[in-house]
Amino acid sequence: MRKLLFIFITLPLAVYGQTLQECQQAAERNYPLIRQYGLIEQTTQLTVENIGKAWLPQVTATAQATYQSDVTAWPEQMQAVYQQLGLNMKGLRMDQYRVGIDVSQTVYDGGAIRSQKDIARMQGEVEQAQTEVTMYQVRRRVNEMYFALLLADEQIRLNADLEKTLAGSEEKLSAMFHRGTASESDYLSVKAERLKVVQQGEDLKAQRKSLAMMLSTFCGIEVRNPSKPAAITRTTTSTLTSRPELKVIEARLRLADVQEESLDAALKPRLGVFAQGYYGYPGYNLFEDMMRHRWSWNGMVGARLSWNIGALYTRKNDKAKIQLMRDMAENSRDVFMYNNTLEQIQQNENIDRYRRMMQADDEIVSLRTSVRQAAESKLSHGIIDVNDLLKEINAENSAQTQRTIHEIQMLKEMYELSFTINQ
């Protein structure tokens, strides 16, 4: 899935995000951190491959030249005997030279290389999970901008309805003014109120344009007409199973397990074979080299068994450190679950509160509409003045706005709850 997301980022984005889910998916593809998945995977793969190369023969080329204060030589008595026999036993020279190659091959390492590979893979999984946590937060940022854009659209719609209502009243008062049944000030008051609403509409459209540009830039697509998402029914808290924060904790616990396995591998013996060869002076035949000062070829093959018991010195403390890592991870999970449960409770309460408020909003809007219609009739009969009518029109618009705000806020809380439980 992560590879697919990484591939999608290179594709041209020519769709228009109309739904919340489309915007969230587009934002995840567009967010620069999406590239981190591929980078972590490649880094982990290279690290594991490098660790595995420890099974290959290890070759070391050496070259050295030394000058010694003393060398192996024949005792003076033996030199005297050899000289009587006509032999010149020179002894080794103090300047010595060597150019060679050492080759070693691991045969058995007690599982140390395998443990190192497992640790590298688990460290990669931890990094991937931490990246997923950051990517998951993209959904919340999209939610904030998306519902703000929906609210702006609703406010523009209500503002247009208010302007239409005021235009109707303005038209009626214009006719009444020309008939002499209404004063010019009444007509001008309604007209001024309508122009004020027009001005507010322009301001709302500017805010809406800014929100749309921000959301489009964040998602990497052009968001033109966001659709209102459906309500989600949920009234009880849910047990978390798939939040990325929990995946990080699980990965950290698995990393502690493989690190503990590596401690066991460190206590096992190592078996290897080796070969050494060099060209230089002196060689392995010292007696020959004491008589003739010349360079020679020399070689050696063998097997080596080593057992480093020094790992026992720190084993107890190392195991205690790993257990502390587990305890810290478990504590982090408990803290996260505790805070998440509280967040779910608060969000469910907010949803219920907005639902109750919307039930009252419907009745309030209905009553305000009836009052406004009655006020228009009263104005036509000269029972009330224009100020009373404007007051009722604004009251109706305020009630409609409150209902819309409560509906958008309720939907936002529902999808925030869905984000909280990752469902």
Short mmCIF file of N, CA and C in Angstrom, two decimals, residues 307-367:
data_model
loop_
_atom_site.label_atom_id
_atom_site.label_comp_id
_atom_site.label_asym_id
_atom_site.label_seq_id
_atom_site.Cartn_x
_atom_site.Cartn_y
_atom_site.Cartn_z
N TRP A 307 35.87 -17.55 21.77
CA TRP A 307 34.71 -17.48 22.67
C TRP A 307 34.93 -16.30 23.60
N ASN A 308 34.22 -15.21 23.34
CA ASN A 308 34.38 -14.00 24.14
C ASN A 308 33.39 -14.03 25.31
N ILE A 309 33.90 -14.33 26.47
CA ILE A 309 33.03 -14.40 27.65
C ILE A 309 32.88 -13.03 28.31
N GLY A 310 33.50 -12.01 27.70
CA GLY A 310 33.37 -10.67 28.26
C GLY A 310 31.94 -10.14 28.19
N ALA A 311 31.10 -10.73 27.29
CA ALA A 311 29.71 -10.30 27.20
C ALA A 311 28.95 -10.59 28.49
N LEU A 312 29.47 -11.53 29.29
CA LEU A 312 28.81 -11.83 30.57
C LEU A 312 28.89 -10.66 31.54
N TYR A 313 29.92 -9.82 31.40
CA TYR A 313 30.12 -8.74 32.35
C TYR A 313 28.96 -7.74 32.30
N THR A 314 28.46 -7.47 31.11
CA THR A 314 27.41 -6.44 30.95
C THR A 314 26.04 -7.04 30.65
N ARG A 315 25.93 -8.36 30.59
CA ARG A 315 24.67 -9.00 30.20
C ARG A 315 23.51 -8.61 31.11
N LYS A 316 23.74 -8.61 32.40
CA LYS A 316 22.67 -8.30 33.34
C LYS A 316 22.14 -6.88 33.13
N ASN A 317 23.07 -5.93 33.00
CA ASN A 317 22.66 -4.54 32.78
C ASN A 317 22.00 -4.35 31.41
N ASP A 318 22.54 -5.06 30.40
CA ASP A 318 21.95 -4.95 29.06
C ASP A 318 20.51 -5.47 29.05
N LYS A 319 20.27 -6.58 29.73
CA LYS A 319 18.90 -7.12 29.79
C LYS A 319 17.99 -6.17 30.57
N ALA A 320 18.52 -5.53 31.63
CA ALA A 320 17.71 -4.59 32.40
C ALA A 320 17.35 -3.37 31.55
N LYS A 321 18.29 -2.89 30.72
CA LYS A 321 18.01 -1.76 29.83
C LYS A 321 16.92 -2.10 28.82
N ILE A 322 16.99 -3.31 28.29
CA ILE A 322 15.97 -3.72 27.32
C ILE A 322 14.61 -3.82 27.99
N GLN A 323 14.57 -4.33 29.22
CA GLN A 323 13.30 -4.41 29.94
C GLN A 323 12.74 -3.01 30.22
N LEU A 324 13.63 -2.06 30.51
CA LEU A 324 13.17 -0.69 30.71
C LEU A 324 12.58 -0.12 29.43
N MET A 325 13.17 -0.48 28.28
CA MET A 325 12.61 -0.05 27.00
C MET A 325 11.19 -0.59 26.84
N ARG A 326 10.98 -1.86 27.22
CA ARG A 326 9.64 -2.45 27.15
C ARG A 326 8.67 -1.71 28.08
N ASP A 327 9.14 -1.44 29.30
CA ASP A 327 8.28 -0.76 30.26
C ASP A 327 7.88 0.63 29.78
N MET A 328 8.84 1.34 29.18
CA MET A 328 8.53 2.67 28.66
C MET A 328 7.53 2.60 27.51
N ALA A 329 7.68 1.58 26.65
CA ALA A 329 6.74 1.42 25.54
C ALA A 329 5.34 1.09 26.06
N GLU A 330 5.27 0.20 27.04
CA GLU A 330 3.97 -0.14 27.62
C GLU A 330 3.33 1.06 28.29
N ASN A 331 4.15 1.85 28.99
CA ASN A 331 3.63 3.05 29.63
C ASN A 331 3.10 4.05 28.60
N SER A 332 3.83 4.18 27.49
CA SER A 332 3.37 5.08 26.43
C SER A 332 2.02 4.62 25.88
N ARG A 333 1.85 3.30 25.75
CA ARG A 333 0.57 2.79 25.27
C ARG A 333 -0.55 3.08 26.25
N ASP A 334 -0.27 2.90 27.56
CA ASP A 334 -1.30 3.17 28.56
C ASP A 334 -1.72 4.65 28.54
N VAL A 335 -0.71 5.53 28.42
CA VAL A 335 -1.01 6.96 28.40
C VAL A 335 -1.83 7.32 27.17
N PHE A 336 -1.43 6.76 26.03
CA PHE A 336 -2.16 7.06 24.80
C PHE A 336 -3.60 6.56 24.88
N MET A 337 -3.79 5.33 25.37
CA MET A 337 -5.14 4.78 25.47
C MET A 337 -5.99 5.59 26.44
N TYR A 338 -5.38 6.04 27.52
CA TYR A 338 -6.12 6.83 28.51
C TYR A 338 -6.58 8.15 27.89
N ASN A 339 -5.66 8.86 27.25
CA ASN A 339 -6.02 10.15 26.65
C ASN A 339 -7.01 9.96 25.50
N ASN A 340 -6.85 8.87 24.75
CA ASN A 340 -7.74 8.63 23.63
C ASN A 340 -9.17 8.35 24.11
N THR A 341 -9.29 7.61 25.21
CA THR A 341 -10.62 7.33 25.76
C THR A 341 -11.29 8.62 26.22
N LEU A 342 -10.53 9.48 26.87
CA LEU A 342 -11.09 10.77 27.30
C LEU A 342 -11.53 11.59 26.09
N GLU A 343 -10.72 11.55 25.03
CA GLU A 343 -11.06 12.30 23.83
C GLU A 343 -12.34 11.76 23.19
N GLN A 344 -12.49 10.45 23.17
CA GLN A 344 -13.71 9.85 22.63
C GLN A 344 -14.94 10.27 23.44
N ILE A 345 -14.80 10.26 24.76
CA ILE A 345 -15.93 10.65 25.61
C ILE A 345 -16.34 12.09 25.33
N GLN A 346 -15.35 12.98 25.25
CA GLN A 346 -15.65 14.38 24.98
C GLN A 346 -16.30 14.57 23.61
N GLN A 347 -15.79 13.87 22.61
CA GLN A 347 -16.34 14.01 21.25
C GLN A 347 -17.76 13.46 21.17
N ASN A 348 -18.02 12.34 21.84
CA ASN A 348 -19.38 11.81 21.85
C ASN A 348 -20.35 12.76 22.55
N GLU A 349 -19.88 13.38 23.63
CA GLU A 349 -20.73 14.34 24.33
C GLU A 349 -21.00 15.56 23.45
N ASN A 350 -19.99 16.01 22.74
CA ASN A 350 -20.18 17.15 21.84
C ASN A 350 -21.18 16.83 20.73
N ILE A 351 -21.10 15.60 20.21
CA ILE A 351 -22.03 15.20 19.16
C ILE A 351 -23.46 15.20 19.68
N ASP A 352 -23.66 14.63 20.87
CA ASP A 352 -25.00 14.61 21.46
C ASP A 352 -25.48 16.03 21.74
N ARG A 353 -24.58 16.91 22.19
CA ARG A 353 -24.98 18.29 22.49
C ARG A 353 -25.41 19.01 21.22
N TYR A 354 -24.63 18.86 20.14
CA TYR A 354 -25.00 19.51 18.89
C TYR A 354 -26.30 18.94 18.32
N ARG A 355 -26.52 17.63 18.51
CA ARG A 355 -27.75 17.02 18.01
C ARG A 355 -28.98 17.60 18.74
N ARG A 356 -28.85 17.76 20.05
CA ARG A 356 -29.96 18.36 20.81
C ARG A 356 -30.19 19.81 20.40
N MET A 357 -29.09 20.53 20.19
CA MET A 357 -29.22 21.93 19.79
C MET A 357 -29.87 22.05 18.41
N MET A 358 -29.57 21.11 17.51
CA MET A 358 -30.16 21.15 16.18
C MET A 358 -31.67 20.89 16.23
N GLN A 359 -32.08 20.01 17.15
CA GLN A 359 -33.52 19.79 17.29
C GLN A 359 -34.23 21.08 17.70
N ALA A 360 -33.63 21.84 18.61
CA ALA A 360 -34.21 23.13 19.02
C ALA A 360 -34.08 24.15 17.90
N ASP A 361 -32.96 24.06 17.12
CA ASP A 361 -32.76 25.01 16.02
C ASP A 361 -33.87 24.92 14.98
N ASP A 362 -34.28 23.71 14.66
CA ASP A 362 -35.35 23.55 13.66
C ASP A 362 -36.63 24.27 14.09
N GLU A 363 -36.96 24.13 15.35
CA GLU A 363 -38.17 24.79 15.84
C GLU A 363 -37.99 26.30 15.89
N ILE A 364 -36.80 26.75 16.29
CA ILE A 364 -36.54 28.19 16.37
C ILE A 364 -36.61 28.82 14.98
N VAL A 365 -36.00 28.16 13.97
CA VAL A 365 -36.04 28.69 12.60
C VAL A 365 -37.47 28.77 12.09
N SER A 366 -38.25 27.71 12.37
CA SER A 366 -39.65 27.72 11.93
C SER A 366 -40.42 28.87 12.55
N LEU A 367 -40.19 29.10 13.85
CA LEU A 367 -40.89 30.20 14.54
C LEU A 367 -40.42 31.55 14.02
#
